[in-house]
Coordinates of C-alpha atoms in Angstrom, one line a residue:
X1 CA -22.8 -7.6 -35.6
X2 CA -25.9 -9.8 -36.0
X3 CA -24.5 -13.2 -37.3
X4 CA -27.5 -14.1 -39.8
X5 CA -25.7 -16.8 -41.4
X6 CA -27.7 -19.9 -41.9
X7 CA -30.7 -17.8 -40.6
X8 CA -33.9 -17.5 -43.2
X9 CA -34.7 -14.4 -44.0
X10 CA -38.0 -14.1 -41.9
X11 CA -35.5 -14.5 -38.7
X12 CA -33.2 -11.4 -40.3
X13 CA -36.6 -9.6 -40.6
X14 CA -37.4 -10.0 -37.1
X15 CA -34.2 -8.9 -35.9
X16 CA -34.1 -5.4 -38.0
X17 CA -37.8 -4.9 -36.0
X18 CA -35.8 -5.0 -33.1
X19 CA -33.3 -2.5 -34.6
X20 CA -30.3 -4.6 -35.8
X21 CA -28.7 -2.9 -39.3
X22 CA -25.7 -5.0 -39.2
X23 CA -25.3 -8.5 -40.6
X24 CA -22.1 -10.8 -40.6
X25 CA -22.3 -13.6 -43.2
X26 CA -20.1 -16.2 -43.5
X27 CA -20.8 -17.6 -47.1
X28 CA -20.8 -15.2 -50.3
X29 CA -23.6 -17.0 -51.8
X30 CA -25.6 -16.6 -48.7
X31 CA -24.5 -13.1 -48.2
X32 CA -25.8 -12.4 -52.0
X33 CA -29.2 -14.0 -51.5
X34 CA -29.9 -11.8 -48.6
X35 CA -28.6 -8.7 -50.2
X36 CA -31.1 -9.4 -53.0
X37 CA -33.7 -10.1 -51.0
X38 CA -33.6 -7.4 -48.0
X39 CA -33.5 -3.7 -47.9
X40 CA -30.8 -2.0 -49.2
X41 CA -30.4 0.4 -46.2
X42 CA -28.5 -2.7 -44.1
X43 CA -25.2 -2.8 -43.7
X44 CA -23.3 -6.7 -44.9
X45 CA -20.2 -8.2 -43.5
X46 CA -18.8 -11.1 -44.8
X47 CA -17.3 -12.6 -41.2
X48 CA -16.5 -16.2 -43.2
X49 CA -13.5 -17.2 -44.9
X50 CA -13.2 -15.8 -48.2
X51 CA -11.7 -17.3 -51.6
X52 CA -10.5 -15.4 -54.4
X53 CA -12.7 -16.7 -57.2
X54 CA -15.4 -15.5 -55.1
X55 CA -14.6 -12.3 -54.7
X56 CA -16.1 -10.4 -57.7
X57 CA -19.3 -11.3 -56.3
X58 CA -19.0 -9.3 -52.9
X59 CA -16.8 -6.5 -53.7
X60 CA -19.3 -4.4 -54.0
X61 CA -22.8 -5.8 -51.1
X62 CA -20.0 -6.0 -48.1
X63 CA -19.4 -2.8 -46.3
X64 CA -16.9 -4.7 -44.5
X65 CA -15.0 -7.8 -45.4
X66 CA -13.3 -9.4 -41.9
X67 CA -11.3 -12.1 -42.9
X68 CA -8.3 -11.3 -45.6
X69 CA -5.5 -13.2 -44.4
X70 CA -2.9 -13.2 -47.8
X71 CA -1.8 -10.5 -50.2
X72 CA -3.5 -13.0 -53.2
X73 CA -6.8 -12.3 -51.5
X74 CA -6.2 -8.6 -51.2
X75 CA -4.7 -8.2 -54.9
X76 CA -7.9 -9.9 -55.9
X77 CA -10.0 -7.9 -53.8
X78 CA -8.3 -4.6 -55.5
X79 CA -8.6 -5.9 -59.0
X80 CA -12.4 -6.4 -58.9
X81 CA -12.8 -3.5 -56.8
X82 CA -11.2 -1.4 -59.6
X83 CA -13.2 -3.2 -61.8
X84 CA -16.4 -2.3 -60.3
X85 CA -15.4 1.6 -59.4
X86 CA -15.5 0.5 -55.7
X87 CA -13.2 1.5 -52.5
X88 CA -13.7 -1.8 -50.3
X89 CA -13.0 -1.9 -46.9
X90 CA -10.9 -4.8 -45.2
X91 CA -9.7 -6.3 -41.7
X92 CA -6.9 -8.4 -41.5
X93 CA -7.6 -11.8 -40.3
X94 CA -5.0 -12.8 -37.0
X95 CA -4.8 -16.3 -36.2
X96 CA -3.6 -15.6 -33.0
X97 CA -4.1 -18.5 -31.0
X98 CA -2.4 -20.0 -34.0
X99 CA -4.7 -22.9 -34.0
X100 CA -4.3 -24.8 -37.4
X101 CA -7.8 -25.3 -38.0
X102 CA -8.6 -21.8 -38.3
X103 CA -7.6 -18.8 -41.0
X104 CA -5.4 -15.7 -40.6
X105 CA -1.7 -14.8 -40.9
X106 CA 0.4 -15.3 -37.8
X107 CA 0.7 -12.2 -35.5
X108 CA 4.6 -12.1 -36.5
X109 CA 3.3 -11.7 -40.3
X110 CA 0.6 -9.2 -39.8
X111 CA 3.0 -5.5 -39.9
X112 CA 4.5 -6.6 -42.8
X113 CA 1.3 -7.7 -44.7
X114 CA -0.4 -4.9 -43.4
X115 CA 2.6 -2.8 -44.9
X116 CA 2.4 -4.8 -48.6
X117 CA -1.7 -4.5 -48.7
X118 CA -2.0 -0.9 -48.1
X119 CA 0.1 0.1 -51.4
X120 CA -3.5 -2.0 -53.1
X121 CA -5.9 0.7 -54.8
X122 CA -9.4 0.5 -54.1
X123 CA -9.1 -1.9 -50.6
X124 CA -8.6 0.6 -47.4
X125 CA -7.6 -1.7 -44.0
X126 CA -10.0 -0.4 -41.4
X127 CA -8.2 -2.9 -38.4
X128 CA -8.2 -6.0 -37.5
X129 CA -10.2 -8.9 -36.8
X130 CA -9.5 -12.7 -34.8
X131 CA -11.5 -16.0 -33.8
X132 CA -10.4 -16.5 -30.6
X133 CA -10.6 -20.6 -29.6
X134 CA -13.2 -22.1 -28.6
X135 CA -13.9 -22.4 -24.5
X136 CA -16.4 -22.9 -21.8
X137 CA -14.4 -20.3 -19.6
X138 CA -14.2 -16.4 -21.6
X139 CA -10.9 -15.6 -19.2
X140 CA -9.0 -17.9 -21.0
X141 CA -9.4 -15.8 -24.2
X142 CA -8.3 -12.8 -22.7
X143 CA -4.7 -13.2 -23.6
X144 CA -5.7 -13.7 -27.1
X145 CA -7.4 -10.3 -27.3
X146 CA -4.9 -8.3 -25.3
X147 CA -2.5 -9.2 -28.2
X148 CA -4.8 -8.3 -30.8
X149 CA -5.6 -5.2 -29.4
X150 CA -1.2 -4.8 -28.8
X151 CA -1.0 -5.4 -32.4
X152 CA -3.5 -2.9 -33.9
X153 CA -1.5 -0.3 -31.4
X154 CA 1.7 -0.8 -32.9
X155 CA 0.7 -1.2 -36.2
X156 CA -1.1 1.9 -35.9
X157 CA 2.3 3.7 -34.4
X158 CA 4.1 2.8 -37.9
X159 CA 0.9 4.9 -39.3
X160 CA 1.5 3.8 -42.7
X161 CA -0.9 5.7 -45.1
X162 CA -4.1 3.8 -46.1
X163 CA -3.7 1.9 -42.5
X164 CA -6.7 2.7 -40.0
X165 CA -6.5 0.6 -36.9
X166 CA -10.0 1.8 -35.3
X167 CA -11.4 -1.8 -35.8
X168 CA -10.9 -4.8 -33.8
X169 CA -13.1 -7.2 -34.4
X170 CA -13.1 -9.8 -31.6
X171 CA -15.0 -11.5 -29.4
X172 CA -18.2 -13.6 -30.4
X173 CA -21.4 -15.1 -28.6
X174 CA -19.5 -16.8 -25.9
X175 CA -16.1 -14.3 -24.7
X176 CA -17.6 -11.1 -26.0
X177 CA -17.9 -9.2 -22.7
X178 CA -14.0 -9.7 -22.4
X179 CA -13.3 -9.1 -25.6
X180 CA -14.8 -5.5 -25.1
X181 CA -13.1 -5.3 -22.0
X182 CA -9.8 -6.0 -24.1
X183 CA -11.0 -3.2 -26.9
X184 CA -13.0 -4.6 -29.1
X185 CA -15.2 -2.0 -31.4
X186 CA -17.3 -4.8 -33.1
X187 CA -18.3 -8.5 -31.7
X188 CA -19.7 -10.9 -33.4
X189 CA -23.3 -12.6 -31.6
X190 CA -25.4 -15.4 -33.2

């Protein structure tokens, strides 16, 4: 995933010359700009912490929203997405590294809000997603996708309908070689 945010959209124009169709945002408001202004045919993820009165504005421009980390967020998310006739597609955000500054439910909480969110109409959990912390050394967050990738297999073993475990978004600009090397299907590059 291209990380536009901040990025004008000239910059977003260049990169889609060079072939990129996939866009992580990390505000709404930013997300719904460039959605306005660009060409329909690209594909929006909001990557970017999300609150619930701003989620009737993205239900319906992100093919894939990464970071739901409470069942409030999801039952939002499945209200407006009934409202606007739209099946929306969510990871579950893992704070594994459990570091306080960041979003996401603890990996002990994750099988049993995976298990309440899928019952939601109109919201379908594609995987899951985590910011691993930041370091100048990508081996020391190899521990931190190797349990990401431990929890989408056992969570995938319960196969609760609803419940696709095929994304695992991990692993940005600085650790994503070994976040592919841990299973990662999408990284996140600035």
């Amino acid at each position: 995933i291209a990380v536009s945010k901040t990025k004008p959209v000239e910059m977003i124009e260049e990169a889609m010359e060079a072939g990129a169709r996939v866009f992580g945002e990390n505000k709404v408001q930013e997300l719904c700009d460039k959605y306005e202004q660009l060409p329909k045919d690209l594909h929006w993820h909001l990557i970017g912490h999300l609150q619930r009165n701003k989620v009737k504005y993205i239900v319906d421009k992100a093919e894939l929203i990464h970071s739901v980390d409470s069942l409030k967020l999801a039952e939002e998310i499945s209200k407006e997405a009934l409202k606007k006739n739209v099946e929306v597609n969510i990871l579950i955000e893992v704070n594994v590294a459990e570091e306080e500054s960041k979003f996401g439910v603890s990996v002990e909480e994750t099988p049993v809000l995976v298990e309440e969110i899928a019952k939601l109409p109109g919201i379908h959990i594609q995987g899951l997603m985590t910011i691993a912390p930041y370091t100048t050394d990508p081996e020391e967050n190899r521990p931190v996708f190797r349990t990401l990738k431990k929890l989408a297999v056992d969570i995938k073993k319960k196969n609760i309908d609803n419940v696709c475990m095929d994304v695992l978004s991990m692993g940005m600009t600085g650790d994503y070689e070994v976040a592919v090397e841990e299973g990662a299907t999408m990284v996140r590059v600035g």
